[in-house]
Amino acid sequence: MPVKTIFETKIEHVSILDEHGSFDADLGAGLIPDEDVVAMYKHMMVCRHLDEIAFKLQRSGRMGTYPENRGQEVPPLAAAYVLQEKDWMVTCYRENAGLFWRGLPMEKILLHWMGDERGNHIDNCNVTPPAIAIGSQMLHATGLAWSSKYKKDGAIACTFFGDGATSEGDFHEAANFAANLDLPVVFVCQNNGWAISTPTKLECSAPTVAQRGIAYGMDCVQVDGNDIFAMVKVVRDAVKNARDNNRPTFIEALTYRLGDHTTADDARRYRDADELAMWEKRDPMIRLRKYLEDKDLWSSAQEEEQLAEASKIVTTVVKNAEEIEAPTSNDFFDCMYTDLSPQLQLQRDTMRTSSLGQDPSQVTIQPKEGAVQ
Amino acid sequence: MPVKTIFETKIEHVSILDEHGSFDADLGAGLIPDEDVVAMYKHMMVCRHLDEIAFKLQRSGRMGTYPENRGQEVPPLAAAYVLQEKDWMVTCYRENAGLFWRGLPMEKILLHWMGDERGNHIDNCNVTPPAIAIGSQMLHATGLAWSSKYKKDGAIACTFFGDGATSEGDFHEAANFAANLDLPVVFVCQNNGWAISTPTKLECSAPTVAQRGIAYGMDCVQVDGNDIFAMVKVVRDAVKNARDNNRPTFIEALTYRLGDHTTADDARRYRDADELAMWEKRDPMIRLRKYLEDKDLWSSAQEEEQLAEASKIVTTVVKNAEEIEAPTSNDFFDCMYTDLSPQLQLQRDTMRTSSLGQDPSQVTIQPKEGAVQ
Amino acid sequence: MANLTLVQAINLALIQEMEKDSRVLLLGEDIGLNGGVFRATEGLFQRFGGDRVVDAPLAESGIMGTAIGLAMGGLRPIPEIQFEGFMGPAFDQLTNQAARFNTRTRGGITCPLTLRVPVGGGIHAPELHSDSPEAIYTHTPGLKIVMPSSPYDAKGLLISAIRDPNPVIFFEPKRIYRAFREEVPEDEYMVPIGEARTVCEGEELTIVSWGATVVQCMNAIEKSGKSIELIDLRTISPIDMDTVSKSVNKTGRCVVVHEAPKTCGLGAEIAAGVMEHCFLHLEAPVQRVCGFDTIMPYYKLELDYLPDEQRISKAITETLAY
Amino acid sequence: MANLTLVQAINLALIQEMEKDSRVLLLGEDIGLNGGVFRATEGLFQRFGGDRVVDAPLAESGIMGTAIGLAMGGLRPIPEIQFEGFMGPAFDQLTNQAARFNTRTRGGITCPLTLRVPVGGGIHAPELHSDSPEAIYTHTPGLKIVMPSSPYDAKGLLISAIRDPNPVIFFEPKRIYRAFREEVPEDEYMVPIGEARTVCEGEELTIVSWGATVVQCMNAIEKSGKSIELIDLRTISPIDMDTVSKSVNKTGRCVVVHEAPKTCGLGAEIAAGVMEHCFLHLEAPVQRVCGFDTIMPYYKLELDYLPDEQRISKAITETLAY
Ligand SMILES: Cc1ncc(C[n+]2csc(CCOP(=O)(O)OP(=O)(O)O)c2C)c(N)n1
Ligand SMILES: Cc1ncc(C[n+]2csc(CCOP(=O)(O)OP(=O)(O)O)c2C)c(N)n1
Ligand SMILES: [Mg+2]
Ligand SMILES: [Mg+2]
């Protein structure tokens, strides 16, 4: 046969709790224990409150540029919920809900955006600091997964990135390494419709972003990223595939950035009000609250109580972040290397780069005998 | 529906004149006029002879490292045959057969590998010099196609690269730009089974390399790259798609590197003799000669005649390449920029970087009055 | 004449060159409807349309590499990289491709493109938004590099860069995008690439700087009460050593000020060059006031890192006292 | 003791460190069955298996970026980039990621990895196989950089690099991979990072060099008949300015020799540093004998480009005569 089909594939979309609150029991029943759903909802409330406060801190000059997470709580939270402690979560900067679930102290994130590297010094929860260079972190996740496979410690890596990030060459290389070397990585693309002002179709004009993964022979799937049930399901499958088979999966989570790109951005310049309004109705918290209330797992009273609790938590977090002692310039010298070279020590101790300033004794050095002078 | 299929696709493989010499008339009849097939066969003979001689030149110390093209004549030749004069052909280093068909003087390629940039000074045939940095050239092709679209000159760009090159981030970015910006590019991957010692499955573990293109929503196809008919057909379709619709296509041409990676390589270290033997039987020239002879378009006498002709041509080419006057160091100064800065001019004229060497008058400069000395 | 900020002067130069030459087109992340994250391309999308002001996918190597192809195709592309910290992914295409085509093809293929990149610290930005990598590209033959320190020079240098048949990096010191205004002629004019500017003349010491730190140098000079000559390089590659060495041969003393780390920074080249050209006139070793040999810290400490008036003043005093 | 070439010494160091520390693994293009294009990893795949000697996909950023992940995961990866000309695609991961994790996380995440890269010209290779980019990485805080000029140093420096908890670039001067042999101890030993080696002592002039050009310098010194001190930096970052300046304070004259282009090369840093530390003892301006400010030409002209004995000799004579 001169023309024969040698490969066929398809992309599926998974949804369980849809934007109208209808719930698919076939897939969804028993997926997440009720108390966990409640716990996640409560957690999302705290995260969202922190997000609002962070925005205000920036606006009042108490913090630098901050990227709002609002609307994108579900994908990272679902992943954090599914992952084991030993696993790695390698994120970009809109995954607060997942990082906090894993135990990252909230003030770390505030400190980061307050221009303080101590926000990135993270103990014991196997997460990495915000990735400022878009696309850079997926390779680290692939390497971390590789290290686990090498050490046979059974851990996997789950990495998060935006739709825009899939345009970077590093995304391609990370996915290709993971697929070709059989590494346990879960790639989660948060397709939130935009990369700053650039719409997703300019980053990926294919019908789905999910099909990026076909290039590597990976399993790939698209999921409603505002649906905690669907998200948990697809991440669970992917994690299993990684842990049991050392195979990566590509997940496209459809979600939306309800705020501006960052506090330095004004999305009204490029984004239709209608689009925003439509997505506001799809807010993951609205449908989840409705679901819980319908099942009598949540009440207005609890909502108020949790709002108060969130406010209390966040107040403490902000206080901790703001009251940390000022960093000193020693910090950026001492942490360049694990050891300090004499040159760097001199710069640190004098806070000068000019040689006369560093070594005033030079002024009195005696010319060598016989020197031309 | 909680799980719905949102995208389906497949990869087809195209073959017309197979390795046993059987010809699919449905697809193949009338595809290429007989005299053109003969002309291409004759051209391949010349190219292959040049390749052999180049190898020998290297072995006898008359040329530097050289990458044999043997066995991979068909894909670039088919493309060059299909392309129009105004189109661009942006290649790697195993596309001699296509470049020569387009009119690139053969001595240019020899000069390049003889360590002489004049081999890269190319007039009037819209081809680029060998791309030494793997993966770098596809972006240039995308940019060239973009320039044509911008200028509305109706030209397209066809770019060639290996299976290994599809691992580079730049490949991804080139394909993604072409797809998202609707640019008339034809991407031809010569999958020759190896990237130096690395087998294709380590570069791309997906069932086909062709499916790389699915990531970008491009048309993609796999083709027998040792089959001139199938190659011409798929390139023709792709060129039409580019020219008429500004849409890129990804073509995976299955072929094989019959020689070592380059003259600096010894493929026996990593490649099975059996594999090589199998592919030697699939040599594109064997089946094409058989096809022509079966159709009475070619005879042993013509074969001999053309061998002699090839030898004559190549002898002249080698002579031209070897007899070119020696380059001078001025060349590498004068061509750094379109203009020559005073600093560079000084370096060029003195062939020194030491300031005393550049300006001996300094030795006699008089100290300024009152200087510390 | 209009009273413009540096970023407005850039915007004006872009408009005028686009009006004049249809081969000029822009590509970059968020430069279209959004007008660029610093608004340098504000209004251009509306004025010239999406074919000439092109929002690119988020891929710096792609931006650089396709710009090379556009230039090969006879156009005059102006790619933008959003912050200097994101030049990393474009490094290979910039240094191994754009910078090499002319010599690689012995003049057969040139790459007339102007890469615009905001550069430097001091704006309280996140990580990788405050670096000063100019020395790396100065060590790369085949590129020209400019960095204006004033609205007037910004317009004139950008026009020169766009018209130059070689690849030019146009670094835009983001700290002074809007720091002050200056009279800028409406008409087009060129500030020649390769010529430094003597900002003020003096007899006792020469300060060499460029970009945002020129402002700090001016302040330090004013406070010093000394007769100090300030040279703004404007062009970073090729360096105008003639102007620098003439000045130092006159003053006998020299301080170089830049934001980038000290080791292998441009200050080293200028110091070495001054020694070569002015050895017998030098009364003190050339002093370098620059970034420390550390990564630029996050913004809480960025002012500790950046050379400031105080550090410049000390170096002036010490060099004069030597 | 065995009489080894430089590449053999590297091979031996890799074997011994892999035997000793199971956290050490290698990744790179064609380093497995093929033993690397220069055979530096010959036999290692057979000896340690495909889990520890890993052929990577053809993607330098991928190699560098996954090596960072491996290091974060507690291993000691040794990535190889096949030629220095292909460091371009890895530039971002190397300079903006590997070099920055320690300071970015204030010591929370280190990147103990050793990047091996063949470097330099003189072997009649194709384009992009003959460059000397060390200054670019020296200008990048957060990396350590070494470059041996002898088999003995190669083994000792590589062992130090592998054991160093920071990211280290180990540049291998390919021109002298097999140029000569030297006695190399069987046992493991470390040559400390950060310490230059005084190859020979002298009173009249100091030559500073590193890598393959050290050999040319030795020849030129021998021919000169003068009393010249030769310093082989060995470590390029941090530079051992102490050893250099002690020597120049003694001799009063200095020549720096390197293959990379002159402008903003390491020679500039050394010249500037010498001026800072030895100003009153300097009897002549520091001279730089190095690559021209052009791209390294294709091999027909590479010997015109590379600093050779003759150019070094001239600089010696002129500096002594000054
Ligand atoms: C390498 C790099 N290029 C450019 C930027 C500037 N930038 C910051 S965020 C962003 C858009 C990211 O879009 P996406 O990946 O979709 O993530 P989102 O912000 O939508 O969550 C850009 C261009 C950057 N941070 N890093
Ligand atoms: C960026 C880069 N990395 C590494 C190399 C070294 N190298 C030269 S050819 C080659 C393999 C190329 O394989 P492929 O793309 O399949 O092309 P083929 O040689 O098989 O035609 C490698 C790794 C290079 N030239 N450029
Ligand atoms: Mg996005
Ligand atoms: Mg191949």
mmCIF file of C-alpha atoms in Angstrom, chain D residues 147-286:
data_model
loop_
_atom_site.group_PDB
_atom_site.id
_atom_site.type_symbol
_atom_site.label_atom_id
_atom_site.label_comp_id
_atom_site.label_asym_id
_atom_site.label_seq_id
_atom_site.Cartn_x
_atom_site.Cartn_y
_atom_site.Cartn_z
ATOM 1 C CA MET D 147 41.334 24.835 32.546
ATOM 2 C CA PRO D 148 44.323 22.515 32.900
ATOM 3 C CA SER D 149 47.380 22.730 30.678
ATOM 4 C CA SER D 150 48.926 19.410 31.653
ATOM 5 C CA PRO D 151 47.863 15.831 32.347
ATOM 6 C CA TYR D 152 48.798 16.122 36.009
ATOM 7 C CA ASP D 153 46.693 19.208 36.554
ATOM 8 C CA ALA D 154 43.891 17.744 34.470
ATOM 9 C CA LYS D 155 43.429 14.837 36.803
ATOM 10 C CA GLY D 156 43.826 16.833 39.995
ATOM 11 C CA LEU D 157 41.605 19.692 38.905
ATOM 12 C CA LEU D 158 38.897 17.412 37.625
ATOM 13 C CA ILE D 159 38.771 15.589 40.926
ATOM 14 C CA SER D 160 38.559 18.913 42.755
ATOM 15 C CA ALA D 161 35.814 20.061 40.420
ATOM 16 C CA ILE D 162 33.740 16.933 40.905
ATOM 17 C CA ARG D 163 34.014 17.204 44.675
ATOM 18 C CA ASP D 164 33.308 20.921 44.757
ATOM 19 C CA PRO D 165 29.788 21.694 45.980
ATOM 20 C CA ASN D 166 29.451 24.489 43.435
ATOM 21 C CA PRO D 167 28.911 24.391 39.697
ATOM 22 C CA VAL D 168 32.277 24.168 37.971
ATOM 23 C CA ILE D 169 33.115 24.432 34.295
ATOM 24 C CA PHE D 170 35.986 22.162 33.415
ATOM 25 C CA PHE D 171 37.403 23.372 30.114
ATOM 26 C CA GLU D 172 39.566 20.853 28.263
ATOM 27 C CA PRO D 173 42.035 22.424 25.820
ATOM 28 C CA LYS D 174 41.480 20.077 22.922
ATOM 29 C CA ARG D 175 44.641 21.068 21.110
ATOM 30 C CA ILE D 176 46.713 19.394 23.801
ATOM 31 C CA TYR D 177 44.461 16.422 24.523
ATOM 32 C CA ARG D 178 47.167 14.194 23.090
ATOM 33 C CA ALA D 179 50.005 16.632 22.471
ATOM 34 C CA PHE D 180 52.299 15.221 25.149
ATOM 35 C CA ARG D 181 52.433 12.831 28.063
ATOM 36 C CA GLU D 182 53.302 13.350 31.688
ATOM 37 C CA GLU D 183 53.731 11.222 34.775
ATOM 38 C CA VAL D 184 50.412 11.113 36.581
ATOM 39 C CA PRO D 185 50.020 9.428 39.971
ATOM 40 C CA GLU D 186 47.685 6.428 40.087
ATOM 41 C CA ASP D 187 46.255 7.557 43.406
ATOM 42 C CA GLU D 188 43.660 10.245 43.593
ATOM 43 C CA TYR D 189 44.848 13.729 44.424
ATOM 44 C CA MET D 190 43.397 17.193 44.212
ATOM 45 C CA VAL D 191 44.809 20.290 42.596
ATOM 46 C CA PRO D 192 43.081 23.058 44.518
ATOM 47 C CA ILE D 193 40.701 25.321 42.654
ATOM 48 C CA GLY D 194 41.792 28.949 42.871
ATOM 49 C CA GLU D 195 45.539 28.437 42.841
ATOM 50 C CA ALA D 196 47.692 29.341 39.883
ATOM 51 C CA ARG D 197 50.877 27.430 39.138
ATOM 52 C CA THR D 198 54.220 29.087 38.573
ATOM 53 C CA VAL D 199 55.535 27.040 35.676
ATOM 54 C CA CYS D 200 58.974 28.601 35.761
ATOM 55 C CA GLU D 201 60.460 31.434 37.752
ATOM 56 C CA GLY D 202 62.049 34.542 36.370
ATOM 57 C CA GLU D 203 63.026 38.087 37.216
ATOM 58 C CA GLU D 204 62.489 40.256 34.184
ATOM 59 C CA LEU D 205 58.953 39.673 33.061
ATOM 60 C CA THR D 206 55.823 37.744 33.977
ATOM 61 C CA ILE D 207 53.747 35.872 31.442
ATOM 62 C CA VAL D 208 50.251 34.829 32.430
ATOM 63 C CA SER D 209 48.436 32.217 30.408
ATOM 64 C CA TRP D 210 46.296 29.061 30.701
ATOM 65 C CA GLY D 211 45.263 26.080 28.648
ATOM 66 C CA ALA D 212 46.890 25.231 25.339
ATOM 67 C CA THR D 213 48.787 28.511 24.971
ATOM 68 C CA VAL D 214 50.912 27.708 28.005
ATOM 69 C CA VAL D 215 52.897 25.437 25.726
ATOM 70 C CA GLN D 216 53.527 28.231 23.235
ATOM 71 C CA CYS D 217 54.579 30.499 26.069
ATOM 72 C CA MET D 218 57.116 27.960 27.321
ATOM 73 C CA ASN D 219 58.621 27.733 23.866
ATOM 74 C CA ALA D 220 58.821 31.494 23.493
ATOM 75 C CA ILE D 221 60.426 31.831 26.907
ATOM 76 C CA GLU D 222 63.001 29.226 26.103
ATOM 77 C CA LYS D 223 63.914 30.952 22.868
ATOM 78 C CA SER D 224 64.075 34.385 24.492
ATOM 79 C CA GLY D 225 67.021 33.568 26.707
ATOM 80 C CA LYS D 226 65.562 35.968 29.256
ATOM 81 C CA SER D 227 64.603 35.387 32.860
ATOM 82 C CA ILE D 228 60.856 35.114 32.549
ATOM 83 C CA GLU D 229 58.299 33.887 35.027
ATOM 84 C CA LEU D 230 55.399 31.915 33.588
ATOM 85 C CA ILE D 231 52.161 31.622 35.479
ATOM 86 C CA ASP D 232 49.563 29.114 34.404
ATOM 87 C CA LEU D 233 46.308 30.304 35.928
ATOM 88 C CA ARG D 234 44.742 26.834 35.950
ATOM 89 C CA THR D 235 41.721 28.320 37.651
ATOM 90 C CA ILE D 236 40.080 31.010 35.607
ATOM 91 C CA SER D 237 37.418 31.891 38.105
ATOM 92 C CA PRO D 238 38.205 32.931 40.741
ATOM 93 C CA ILE D 239 41.479 34.258 39.364
ATOM 94 C CA ASP D 240 44.478 33.886 41.636
ATOM 95 C CA MET D 241 45.529 37.530 41.442
ATOM 96 C CA ASP D 242 47.750 37.053 44.448
ATOM 97 C CA THR D 243 50.181 34.862 42.599
ATOM 98 C CA VAL D 244 50.031 37.106 39.558
ATOM 99 C CA SER D 245 50.565 40.327 41.411
ATOM 100 C CA LYS D 246 53.363 38.973 43.578
ATOM 101 C CA SER D 247 55.141 37.982 40.425
ATOM 102 C CA VAL D 248 54.592 41.290 38.642
ATOM 103 C CA ASN D 249 55.584 43.251 41.711
ATOM 104 C CA LYS D 250 58.845 41.386 41.387
ATOM 105 C CA THR D 251 59.358 41.591 37.621
ATOM 106 C CA GLY D 252 57.638 44.900 36.868
ATOM 107 C CA ARG D 253 56.473 43.718 33.461
ATOM 108 C CA CYS D 254 53.665 41.506 32.309
ATOM 109 C CA VAL D 255 52.326 39.881 29.172
ATOM 110 C CA VAL D 256 49.032 37.974 29.082
ATOM 111 C CA VAL D 257 48.454 35.360 26.411
ATOM 112 C CA HIS D 258 45.113 33.827 25.468
ATOM 113 C CA GLU D 259 43.225 32.568 22.442
ATOM 114 C CA ALA D 260 39.967 34.462 22.966
ATOM 115 C CA PRO D 261 39.386 37.857 21.335
ATOM 116 C CA LYS D 262 41.174 40.741 22.998
ATOM 117 C CA THR D 263 38.319 43.058 23.852
ATOM 118 C CA CYS D 264 36.793 42.181 27.207
ATOM 119 C CA GLY D 265 38.817 39.003 27.296
ATOM 120 C CA LEU D 266 40.367 37.687 30.458
ATOM 121 C CA GLY D 267 43.541 39.558 29.505
ATOM 122 C CA ALA D 268 41.715 42.797 30.198
ATOM 123 C CA GLU D 269 40.831 41.668 33.693
ATOM 124 C CA ILE D 270 44.362 40.571 34.414
ATOM 125 C CA ALA D 271 45.825 43.778 33.017
ATOM 126 C CA ALA D 272 43.393 45.842 35.074
ATOM 127 C CA GLY D 273 44.085 43.775 38.168
ATOM 128 C CA VAL D 274 47.823 44.063 37.688
ATOM 129 C CA MET D 275 47.498 47.808 37.399
ATOM 130 C CA GLU D 276 45.490 47.865 40.609
ATOM 131 C CA HIS D 277 47.902 45.708 42.549
ATOM 132 C CA CYS D 278 51.287 46.593 41.051
ATOM 133 C CA PHE D 279 50.904 50.147 39.829
ATOM 134 C CA LEU D 280 54.029 51.570 41.347
ATOM 135 C CA HIS D 281 56.111 48.607 40.302
ATOM 136 C CA LEU D 282 55.014 48.523 36.712
ATOM 137 C CA GLU D 283 57.712 49.441 34.228
ATOM 138 C CA ALA D 284 55.663 48.871 31.130
ATOM 139 C CA PRO D 285 52.000 48.620 30.251
ATOM 140 C CA VAL D 286 50.701 45.076 30.474
#
